[in-house]
Coordinates of C-alpha atoms and ligand atoms in Angstrom, one line a residue:
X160 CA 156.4 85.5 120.5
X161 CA 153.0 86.8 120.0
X162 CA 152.2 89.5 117.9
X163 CA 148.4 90.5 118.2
X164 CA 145.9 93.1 116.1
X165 CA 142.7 94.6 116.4
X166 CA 141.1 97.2 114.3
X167 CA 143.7 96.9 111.8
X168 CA 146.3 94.6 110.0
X169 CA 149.5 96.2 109.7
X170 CA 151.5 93.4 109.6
X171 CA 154.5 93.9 107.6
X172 CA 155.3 97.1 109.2
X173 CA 154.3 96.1 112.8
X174 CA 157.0 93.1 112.7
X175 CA 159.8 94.9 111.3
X176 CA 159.4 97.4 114.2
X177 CA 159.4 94.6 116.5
X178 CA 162.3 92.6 114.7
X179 CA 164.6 96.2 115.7
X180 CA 164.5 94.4 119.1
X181 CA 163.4 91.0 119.3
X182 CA 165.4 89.1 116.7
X183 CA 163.1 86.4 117.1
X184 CA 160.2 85.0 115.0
X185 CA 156.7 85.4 115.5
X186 CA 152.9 84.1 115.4
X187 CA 150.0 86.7 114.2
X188 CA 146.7 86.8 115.8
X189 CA 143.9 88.9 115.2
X190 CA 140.9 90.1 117.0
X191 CA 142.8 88.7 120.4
X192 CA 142.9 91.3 123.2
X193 CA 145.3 89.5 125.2
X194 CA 147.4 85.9 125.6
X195 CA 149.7 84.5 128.2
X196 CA 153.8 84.9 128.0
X197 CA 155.6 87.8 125.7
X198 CA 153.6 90.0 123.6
X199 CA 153.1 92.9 121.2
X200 CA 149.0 94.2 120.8
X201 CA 148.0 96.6 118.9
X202 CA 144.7 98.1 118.0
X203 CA 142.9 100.6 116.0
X204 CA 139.2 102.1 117.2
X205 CA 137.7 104.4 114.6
X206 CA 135.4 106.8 117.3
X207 CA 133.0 109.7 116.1
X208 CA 135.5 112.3 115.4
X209 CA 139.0 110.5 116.7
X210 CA 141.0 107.5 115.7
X211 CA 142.2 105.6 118.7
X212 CA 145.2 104.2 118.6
X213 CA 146.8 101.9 121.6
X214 CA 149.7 99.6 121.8
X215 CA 150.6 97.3 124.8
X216 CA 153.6 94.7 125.1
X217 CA 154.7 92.5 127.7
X218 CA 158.3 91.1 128.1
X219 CA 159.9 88.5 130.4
X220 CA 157.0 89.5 133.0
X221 CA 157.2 93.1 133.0
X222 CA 154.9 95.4 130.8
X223 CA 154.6 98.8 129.2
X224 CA 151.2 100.6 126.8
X225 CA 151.0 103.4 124.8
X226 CA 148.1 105.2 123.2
X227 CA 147.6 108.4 121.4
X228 CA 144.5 109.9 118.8
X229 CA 144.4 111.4 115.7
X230 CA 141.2 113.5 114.2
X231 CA 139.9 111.2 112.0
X232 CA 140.4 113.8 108.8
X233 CA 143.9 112.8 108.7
X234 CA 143.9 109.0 110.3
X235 CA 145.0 107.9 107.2
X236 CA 146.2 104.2 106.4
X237 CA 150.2 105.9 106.1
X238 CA 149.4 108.0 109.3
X239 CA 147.7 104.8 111.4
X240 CA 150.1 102.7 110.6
X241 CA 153.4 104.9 111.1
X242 CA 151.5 105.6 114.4
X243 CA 151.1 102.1 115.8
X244 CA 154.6 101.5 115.3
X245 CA 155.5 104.5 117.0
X246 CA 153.6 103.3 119.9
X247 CA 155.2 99.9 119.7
X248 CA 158.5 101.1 119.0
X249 CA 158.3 103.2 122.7
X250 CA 157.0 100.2 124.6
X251 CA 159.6 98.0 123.3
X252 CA 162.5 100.6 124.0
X253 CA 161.3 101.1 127.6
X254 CA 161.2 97.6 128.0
X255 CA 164.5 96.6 126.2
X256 CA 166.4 99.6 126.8
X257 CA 167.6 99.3 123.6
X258 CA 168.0 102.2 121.1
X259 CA 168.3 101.4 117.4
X260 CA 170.5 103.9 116.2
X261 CA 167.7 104.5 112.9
X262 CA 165.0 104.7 115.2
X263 CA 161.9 104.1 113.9
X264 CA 163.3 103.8 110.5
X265 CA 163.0 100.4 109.0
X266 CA 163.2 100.3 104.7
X267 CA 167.1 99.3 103.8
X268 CA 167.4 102.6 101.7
X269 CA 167.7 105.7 104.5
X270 CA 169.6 108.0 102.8
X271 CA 167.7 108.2 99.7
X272 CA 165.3 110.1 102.8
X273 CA 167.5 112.3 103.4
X274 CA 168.4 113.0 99.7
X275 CA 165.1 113.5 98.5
X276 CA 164.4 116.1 101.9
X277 CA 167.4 118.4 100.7
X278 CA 166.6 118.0 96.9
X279 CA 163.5 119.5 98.3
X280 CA 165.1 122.1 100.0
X281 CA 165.4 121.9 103.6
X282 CA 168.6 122.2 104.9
X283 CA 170.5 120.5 107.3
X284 CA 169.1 121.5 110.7
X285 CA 165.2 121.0 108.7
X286 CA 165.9 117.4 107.4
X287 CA 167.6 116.4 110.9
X288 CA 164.6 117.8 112.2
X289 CA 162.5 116.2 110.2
X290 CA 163.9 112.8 110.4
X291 CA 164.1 112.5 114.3
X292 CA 160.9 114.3 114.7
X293 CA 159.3 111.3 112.6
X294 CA 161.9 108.2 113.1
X295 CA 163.7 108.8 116.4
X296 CA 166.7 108.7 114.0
X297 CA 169.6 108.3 116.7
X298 CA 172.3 111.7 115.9
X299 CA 175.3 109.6 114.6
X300 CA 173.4 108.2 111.8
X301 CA 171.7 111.5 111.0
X302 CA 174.8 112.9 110.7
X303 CA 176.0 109.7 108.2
X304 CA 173.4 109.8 106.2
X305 CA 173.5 113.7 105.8
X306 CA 177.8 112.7 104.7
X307 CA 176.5 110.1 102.8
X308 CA 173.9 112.1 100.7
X309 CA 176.0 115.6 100.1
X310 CA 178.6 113.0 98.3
X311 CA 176.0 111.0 96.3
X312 CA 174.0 114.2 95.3
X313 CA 176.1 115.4 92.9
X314 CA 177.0 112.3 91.1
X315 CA 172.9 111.8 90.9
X316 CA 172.7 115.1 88.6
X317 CA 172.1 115.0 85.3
X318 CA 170.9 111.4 85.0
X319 CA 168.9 110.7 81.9
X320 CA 166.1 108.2 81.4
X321 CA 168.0 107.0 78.5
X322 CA 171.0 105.5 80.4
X323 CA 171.0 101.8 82.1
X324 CA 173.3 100.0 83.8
X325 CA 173.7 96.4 83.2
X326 CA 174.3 93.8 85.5
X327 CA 175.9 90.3 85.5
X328 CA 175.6 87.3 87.5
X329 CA 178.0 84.8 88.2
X330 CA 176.8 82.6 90.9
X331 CA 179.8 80.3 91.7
X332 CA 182.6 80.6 94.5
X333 CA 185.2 78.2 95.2
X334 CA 183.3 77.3 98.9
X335 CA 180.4 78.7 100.4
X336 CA 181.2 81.0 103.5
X337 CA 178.9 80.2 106.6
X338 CA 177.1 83.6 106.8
X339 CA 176.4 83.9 102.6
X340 CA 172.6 83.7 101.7
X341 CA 173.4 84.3 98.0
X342 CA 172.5 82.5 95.4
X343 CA 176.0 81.4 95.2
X344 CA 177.7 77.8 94.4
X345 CA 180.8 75.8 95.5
X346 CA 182.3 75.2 92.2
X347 CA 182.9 71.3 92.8
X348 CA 178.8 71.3 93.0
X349 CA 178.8 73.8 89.6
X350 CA 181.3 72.4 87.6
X351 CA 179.1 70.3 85.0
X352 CA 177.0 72.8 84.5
X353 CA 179.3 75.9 83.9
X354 CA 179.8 75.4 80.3
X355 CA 176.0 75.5 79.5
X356 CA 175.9 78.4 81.9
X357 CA 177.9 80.5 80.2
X358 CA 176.1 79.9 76.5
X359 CA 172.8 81.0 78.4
X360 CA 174.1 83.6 79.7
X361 CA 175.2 85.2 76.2
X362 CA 172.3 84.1 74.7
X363 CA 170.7 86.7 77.8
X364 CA 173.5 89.1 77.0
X365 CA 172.9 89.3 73.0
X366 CA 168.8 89.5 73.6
X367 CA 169.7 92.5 76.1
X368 CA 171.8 94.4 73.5
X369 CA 168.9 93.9 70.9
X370 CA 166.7 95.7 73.3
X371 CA 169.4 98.2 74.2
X372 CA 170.0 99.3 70.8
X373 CA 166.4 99.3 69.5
X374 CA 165.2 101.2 72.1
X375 CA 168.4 103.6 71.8
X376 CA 169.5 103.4 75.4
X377 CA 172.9 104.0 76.2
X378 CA 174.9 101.3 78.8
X379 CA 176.2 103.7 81.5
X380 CA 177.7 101.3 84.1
X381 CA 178.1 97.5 83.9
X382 CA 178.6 95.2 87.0
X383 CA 179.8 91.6 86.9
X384 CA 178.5 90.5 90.8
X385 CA 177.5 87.4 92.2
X386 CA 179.0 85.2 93.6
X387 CA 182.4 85.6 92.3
X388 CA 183.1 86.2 88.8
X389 CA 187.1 85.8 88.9
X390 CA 185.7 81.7 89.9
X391 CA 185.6 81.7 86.3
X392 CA 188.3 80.9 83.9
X393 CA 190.0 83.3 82.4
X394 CA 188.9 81.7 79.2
X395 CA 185.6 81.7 80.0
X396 CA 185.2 85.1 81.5
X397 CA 186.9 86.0 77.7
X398 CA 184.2 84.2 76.4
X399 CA 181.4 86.3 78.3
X400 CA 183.3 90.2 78.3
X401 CA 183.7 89.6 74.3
X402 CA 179.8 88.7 73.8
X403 CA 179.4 91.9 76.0
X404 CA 181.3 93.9 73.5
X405 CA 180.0 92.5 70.2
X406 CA 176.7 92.8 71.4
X407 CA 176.5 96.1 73.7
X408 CA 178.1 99.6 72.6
X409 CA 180.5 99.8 75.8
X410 CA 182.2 103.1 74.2
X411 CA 180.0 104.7 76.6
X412 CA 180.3 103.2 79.7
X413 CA 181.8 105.0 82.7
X414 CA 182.2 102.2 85.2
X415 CA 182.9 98.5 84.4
X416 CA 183.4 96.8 87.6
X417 CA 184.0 93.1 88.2
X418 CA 183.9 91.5 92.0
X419 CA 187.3 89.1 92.3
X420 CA 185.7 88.9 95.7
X421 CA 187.8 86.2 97.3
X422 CA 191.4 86.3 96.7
X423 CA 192.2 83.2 96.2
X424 CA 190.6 83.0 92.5
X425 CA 192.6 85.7 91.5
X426 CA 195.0 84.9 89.1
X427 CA 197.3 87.0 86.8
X428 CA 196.0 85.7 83.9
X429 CA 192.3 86.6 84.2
X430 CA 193.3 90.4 85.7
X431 CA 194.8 90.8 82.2
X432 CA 191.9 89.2 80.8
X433 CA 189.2 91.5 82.3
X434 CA 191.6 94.5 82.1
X435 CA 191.5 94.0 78.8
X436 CA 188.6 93.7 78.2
X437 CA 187.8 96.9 79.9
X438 CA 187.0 96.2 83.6
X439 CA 188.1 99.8 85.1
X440 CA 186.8 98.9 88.7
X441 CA 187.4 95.3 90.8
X442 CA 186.6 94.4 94.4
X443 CA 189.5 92.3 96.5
X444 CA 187.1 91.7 99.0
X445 CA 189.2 90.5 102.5
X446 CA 186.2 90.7 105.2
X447 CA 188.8 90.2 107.7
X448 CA 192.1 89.7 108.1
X449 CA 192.6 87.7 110.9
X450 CA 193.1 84.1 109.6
X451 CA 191.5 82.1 112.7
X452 CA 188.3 84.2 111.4
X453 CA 188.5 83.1 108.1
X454 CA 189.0 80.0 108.8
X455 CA 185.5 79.6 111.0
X456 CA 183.7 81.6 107.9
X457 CA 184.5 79.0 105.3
X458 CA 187.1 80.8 103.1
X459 CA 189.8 79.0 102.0
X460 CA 192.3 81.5 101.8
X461 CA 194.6 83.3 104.2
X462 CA 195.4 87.4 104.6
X463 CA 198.3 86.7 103.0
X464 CA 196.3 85.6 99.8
X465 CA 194.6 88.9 99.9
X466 CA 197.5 91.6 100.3
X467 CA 199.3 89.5 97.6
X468 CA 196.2 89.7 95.2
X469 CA 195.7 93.4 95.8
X470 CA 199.1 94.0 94.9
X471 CA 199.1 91.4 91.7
X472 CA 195.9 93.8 90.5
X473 CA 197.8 96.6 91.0
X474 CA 201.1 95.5 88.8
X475 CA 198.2 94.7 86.3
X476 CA 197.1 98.1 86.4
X477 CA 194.0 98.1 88.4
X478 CA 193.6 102.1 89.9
X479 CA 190.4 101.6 91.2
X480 CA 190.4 98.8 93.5
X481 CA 187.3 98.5 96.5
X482 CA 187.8 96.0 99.4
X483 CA 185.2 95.0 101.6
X484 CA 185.3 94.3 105.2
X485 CA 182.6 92.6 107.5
X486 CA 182.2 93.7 111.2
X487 CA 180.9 91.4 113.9
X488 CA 182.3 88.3 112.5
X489 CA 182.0 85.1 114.4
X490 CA 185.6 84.8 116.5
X491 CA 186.2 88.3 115.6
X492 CA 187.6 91.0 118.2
X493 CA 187.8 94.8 118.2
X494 CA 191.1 94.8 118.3
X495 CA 191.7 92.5 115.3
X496 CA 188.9 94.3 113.8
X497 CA 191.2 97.5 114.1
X498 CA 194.0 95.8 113.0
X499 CA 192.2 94.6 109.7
X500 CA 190.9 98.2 109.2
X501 CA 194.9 99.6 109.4
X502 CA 195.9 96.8 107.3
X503 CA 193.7 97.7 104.5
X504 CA 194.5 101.6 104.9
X505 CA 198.4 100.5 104.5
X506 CA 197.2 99.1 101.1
X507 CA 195.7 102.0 99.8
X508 CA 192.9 100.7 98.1
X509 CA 190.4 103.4 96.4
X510 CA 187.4 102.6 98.2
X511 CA 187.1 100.0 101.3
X512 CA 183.0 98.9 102.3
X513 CA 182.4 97.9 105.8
X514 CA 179.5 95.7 105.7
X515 CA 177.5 94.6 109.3
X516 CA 177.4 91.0 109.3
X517 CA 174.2 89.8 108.6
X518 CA 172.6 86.2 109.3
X519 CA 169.8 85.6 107.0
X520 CA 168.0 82.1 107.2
X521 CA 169.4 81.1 104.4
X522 CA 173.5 81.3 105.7
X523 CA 174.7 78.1 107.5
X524 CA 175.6 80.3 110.3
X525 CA 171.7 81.0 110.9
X526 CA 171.2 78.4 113.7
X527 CA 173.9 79.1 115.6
X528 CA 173.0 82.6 116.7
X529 CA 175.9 84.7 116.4
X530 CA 175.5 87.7 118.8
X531 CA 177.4 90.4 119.3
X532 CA 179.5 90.1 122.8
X533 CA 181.8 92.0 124.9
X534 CA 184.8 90.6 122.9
X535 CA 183.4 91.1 119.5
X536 CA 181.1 94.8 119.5
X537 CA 179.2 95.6 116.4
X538 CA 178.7 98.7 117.1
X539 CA 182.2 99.5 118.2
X540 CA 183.7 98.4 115.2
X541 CA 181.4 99.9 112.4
X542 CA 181.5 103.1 114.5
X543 CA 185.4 103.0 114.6
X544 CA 185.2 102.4 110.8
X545 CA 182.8 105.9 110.3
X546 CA 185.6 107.6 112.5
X547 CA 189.0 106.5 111.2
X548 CA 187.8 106.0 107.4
X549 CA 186.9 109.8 106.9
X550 CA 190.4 110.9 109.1
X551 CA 192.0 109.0 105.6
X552 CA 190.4 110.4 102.8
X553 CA 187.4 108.1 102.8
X554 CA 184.2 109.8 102.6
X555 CA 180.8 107.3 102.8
X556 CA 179.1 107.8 99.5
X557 CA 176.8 104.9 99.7
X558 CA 174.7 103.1 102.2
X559 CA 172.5 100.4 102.9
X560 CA 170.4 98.3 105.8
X561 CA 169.6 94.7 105.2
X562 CA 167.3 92.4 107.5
X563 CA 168.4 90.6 110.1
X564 CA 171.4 92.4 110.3
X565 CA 173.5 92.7 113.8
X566 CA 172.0 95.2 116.3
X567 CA 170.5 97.2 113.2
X568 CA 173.6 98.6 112.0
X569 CA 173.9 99.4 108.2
X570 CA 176.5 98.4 105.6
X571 CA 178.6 101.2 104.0
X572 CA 180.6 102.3 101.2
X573 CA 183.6 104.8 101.5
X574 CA 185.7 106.0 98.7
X575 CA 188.4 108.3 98.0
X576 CA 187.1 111.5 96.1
X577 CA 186.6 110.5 92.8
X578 CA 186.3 106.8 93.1
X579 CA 183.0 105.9 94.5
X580 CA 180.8 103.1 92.1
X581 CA 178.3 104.9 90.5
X582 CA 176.7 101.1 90.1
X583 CA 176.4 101.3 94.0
X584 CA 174.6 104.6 93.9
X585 CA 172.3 104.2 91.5
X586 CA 171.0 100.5 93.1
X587 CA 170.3 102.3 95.8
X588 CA 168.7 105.5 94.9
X589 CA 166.9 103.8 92.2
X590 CA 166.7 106.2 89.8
X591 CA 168.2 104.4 86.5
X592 CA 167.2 101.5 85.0
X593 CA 169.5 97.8 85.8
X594 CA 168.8 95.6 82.7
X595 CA 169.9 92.3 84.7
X596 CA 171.8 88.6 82.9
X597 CA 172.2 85.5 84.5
X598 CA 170.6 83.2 87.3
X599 CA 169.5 85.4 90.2
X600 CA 169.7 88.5 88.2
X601 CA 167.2 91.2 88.6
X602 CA 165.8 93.7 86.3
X603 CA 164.4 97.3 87.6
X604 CA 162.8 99.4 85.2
X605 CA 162.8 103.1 86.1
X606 CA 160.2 105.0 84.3
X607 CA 160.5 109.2 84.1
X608 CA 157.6 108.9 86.3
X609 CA 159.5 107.5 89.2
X610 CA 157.6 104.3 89.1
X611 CA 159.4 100.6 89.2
X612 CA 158.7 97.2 87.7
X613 CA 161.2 94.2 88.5
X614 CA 161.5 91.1 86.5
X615 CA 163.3 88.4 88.6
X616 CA 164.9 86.0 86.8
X617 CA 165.0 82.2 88.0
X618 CA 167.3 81.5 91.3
X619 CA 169.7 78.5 90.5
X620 CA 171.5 77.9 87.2
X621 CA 169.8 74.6 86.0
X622 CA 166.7 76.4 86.5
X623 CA 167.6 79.5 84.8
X624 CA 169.1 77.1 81.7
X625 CA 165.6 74.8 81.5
X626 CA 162.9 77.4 81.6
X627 CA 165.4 80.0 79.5
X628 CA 162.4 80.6 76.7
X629 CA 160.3 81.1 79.2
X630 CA 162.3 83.4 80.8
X631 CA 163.0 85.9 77.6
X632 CA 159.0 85.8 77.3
X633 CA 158.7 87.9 80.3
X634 CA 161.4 90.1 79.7
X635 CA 159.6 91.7 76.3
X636 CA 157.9 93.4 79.0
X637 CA 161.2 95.2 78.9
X638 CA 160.2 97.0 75.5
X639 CA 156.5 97.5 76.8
X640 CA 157.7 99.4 80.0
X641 CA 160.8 101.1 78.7
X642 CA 159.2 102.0 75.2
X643 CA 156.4 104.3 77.1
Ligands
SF4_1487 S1 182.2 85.1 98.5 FE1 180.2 86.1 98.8 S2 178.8 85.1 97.3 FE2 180.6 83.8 97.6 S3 180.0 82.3 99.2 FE3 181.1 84.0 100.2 S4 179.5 85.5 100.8 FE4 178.6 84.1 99.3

């Protein structure tokens, strides 16, 4: 599909707007007033006193334009642009019929939004207001993100510039599942290079407690994600958790969480190990638990795996245990999506994530266009998951969009009262620093002026290993930054 400019070159924002209904990919033009087959056009004229502002798509034959002004005191580049992909985004839904339930709203963070407009003082009706008068935000989702924000706004007080949290990659899992586009490795590809891994990675983990301690920060939560950690041995996850401790004052820490993701590298042995070493939060991550599904998503484990490694965490005294479930799974239904949701409520766990499945280019799953059907609604299933989850002591505390993600839908956290990750609210609201270890692991320095700087460390693990030094040069910008 063609996606043509003039007067302007709002490109990023112009084809996420398009991407909340065409999930296909695109060609840019510029300075084209028109071409044969599907289009989006947009253009920009700057008159005398007005900016002119006009919009005109075309779709399997049929066609639909738009056009408003604004005085050209307040056309704005913000203003311009938001205002082209208004226009587009009415075109497209008249020609679609297709209503994304966030509207207009495309970043992957929309309840910080909504945080930040009752920090400031509107109240409920005023930020609804507000955020359907701009973004077309659908009801349902106002409503979630309002939830959402009344549970993560008091755990947001008080938060001090000297506090991080700390974050740990493992990238290995026992097999890759077909939708992942992590940085994550089969560990029969890994193996060799685990060992050499793991002495990089406490190498990372004692220059990050240097830094912590001479800048005098205090480690608030840490987070052990990848992949899967528990792929590890439990010897070598001792190995990592006891460089943590001899290099970083955990005394302070209020949430040390480890993902055993996938049940089937969870062993007794390495839940004493990390309980140990003072892991107070784990994730026994089921996605579904219908075993024909797991089967065509790669895991190599059954339902039966799971519900016997919730319960082995349990006897090792786990009391904060999340599990994460994935709607819209390829051979999934909504019935067997409802009967994975009152599985997991029989279990109990603390806190239970539903996720939207999401196909980035990167997942083997990519090419074969999974879509959501009669048999197997998105929509239905996250929806049922807002509903039931709250009727059962679940309240969402934490919420996030990704690209590419089925029919827009969002991925979010619920937790009993008292048991939602501070880890997860913070990465989201962005307003404490994340000193990140390990291949793939990012770095986000918050400054008391609310501004950002990431430092990406390298992707894979061989690269992460070979260009190490060169790595820890770039991170002395931590001391720069954070010093200030
Ligand atoms: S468990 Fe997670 S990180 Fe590992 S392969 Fe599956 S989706 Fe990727």
């Amino acid at each position: 599909m063609k996606i043509l400019f003039s007067g302007h070159d709002f490109k990023y924002e112009t084809e996420a707007t398009v991407k909340l209904f065409i999930p296909s990919r695109f060609t840019f033009h510029y300075d084209i007033t028109d071409a044969p087959g599907d289009i989006v056009m947009s253009r920009l004229k700057t008159g005398k006193k007005y900016t002119y502002l006009y919009a005109y798509c075309r779709l399997n034959g049929k066609s639909c334009r738009k056009a408003c002004h604004i005085p050209n005191a307040g056309a704005d580049k913000n203003t311009c642009e938001h205002e082209i992909c208004r226009l587009i985004y009415l075109c497209l839904q008249q020609l679609t019929g297709i209503t994304p339930p966030w509207g207009l709203m495309t970043g992957i963070r929309p309840v910080k939004k909504m945080v930040s407009l009752l920090e400031s003082g509107a109240d409920k009706q005023q930020a609804f207001q507000i955020l359907k008068d701009k973004y077309m935000v659908s009801q349902s989702r106002l409503e979630l993100a309002y939830m959402t924000a009344e549970n993560q706004i008091p755990l947001l007080k008080g938060m001090d510039c000297k506090t991080i949290s700390l974050y740990i990659s493992i990238p290995f899992c026992p097999t890759r599942c077909s939708y992942c586009s992590f940085i994550s490795h089969s560990m029969d590809s890994a193996r060799k290079l685990i060992p050499d891994y793991i002495r990089y990675l406490c190498r990372e983990i004692e220059i990050l407690g240097k830094i912590i301690n001479n800048l005098g920060l205090k480690t608030d939560t840490v987070y052990f994600g990848g992949g899967t950690p528990t792929s590890l041995e439990a010897s070598q996850l001792e190995i990592i958790m006891n460089k943590l401790a001899e290099c970083i004052d955990i005394s302070s820490v209020r949430e040390y969480n480890v993902e055993a993701g996938r049940p089937d590298t969870i062993t007794m042995d390495k839940l004493q190990t990390i309980k140990k070493s003072g892991v107070t939060r784990i994730s026994v991550n089921p996605q579904t638990l219908n075993n024909d599904v797991l089967k065509i998503i790669g895991r190599r484990h059954t339902a039966e795996d799971t519900v016997k490694a919730f319960y082995m965490a349990r006897e090792a005294g786990f009391d904060n245990i999340n599990m994460d479930l994935i709607a819209g799974l390829p051979g999934d239904t909504y019935q067997s999506f409802e009967n994975t949701l009152d599985k997991v409520l029989e279990m109990n766990p603390e806190s239970i994530t539903v996720h939207t499945l999401t196909i980035k280019r990167s997942a083997k799953l990519y090419d074969e266009k999974v879509k959501t059907s009669a048999d197997n609604p998105t929509s239905k299933m996250v929806g049922k998951s807002i509903e039931l989850l709250p009727e059962h002591g679940y309240n969402p505390y934490y919420l996030y969009r990704q690209k590419n993600t089925i029919e827009n839908l969002e991925n979010i956290g619920f937790a009993k009262k008292g048991k939602e990750s501070l880890y997860n609210i913070f990465i989201m609201d962005e307003t404490q620093t994340i000193l990140g270890a390990g291949c793939a692991a990012s770095t986000k320095l918050v400054t008391p002026d609310g501004k950002i700087t990431r430092i990406h460390n390298y992707k894979f693990p061989y690269e992460y290993i070979n260009r190490f030094n060169e790595l820890m040069e770039k991170k002395k910008q931590i001391y720069e930054i954070l010093e200030k």
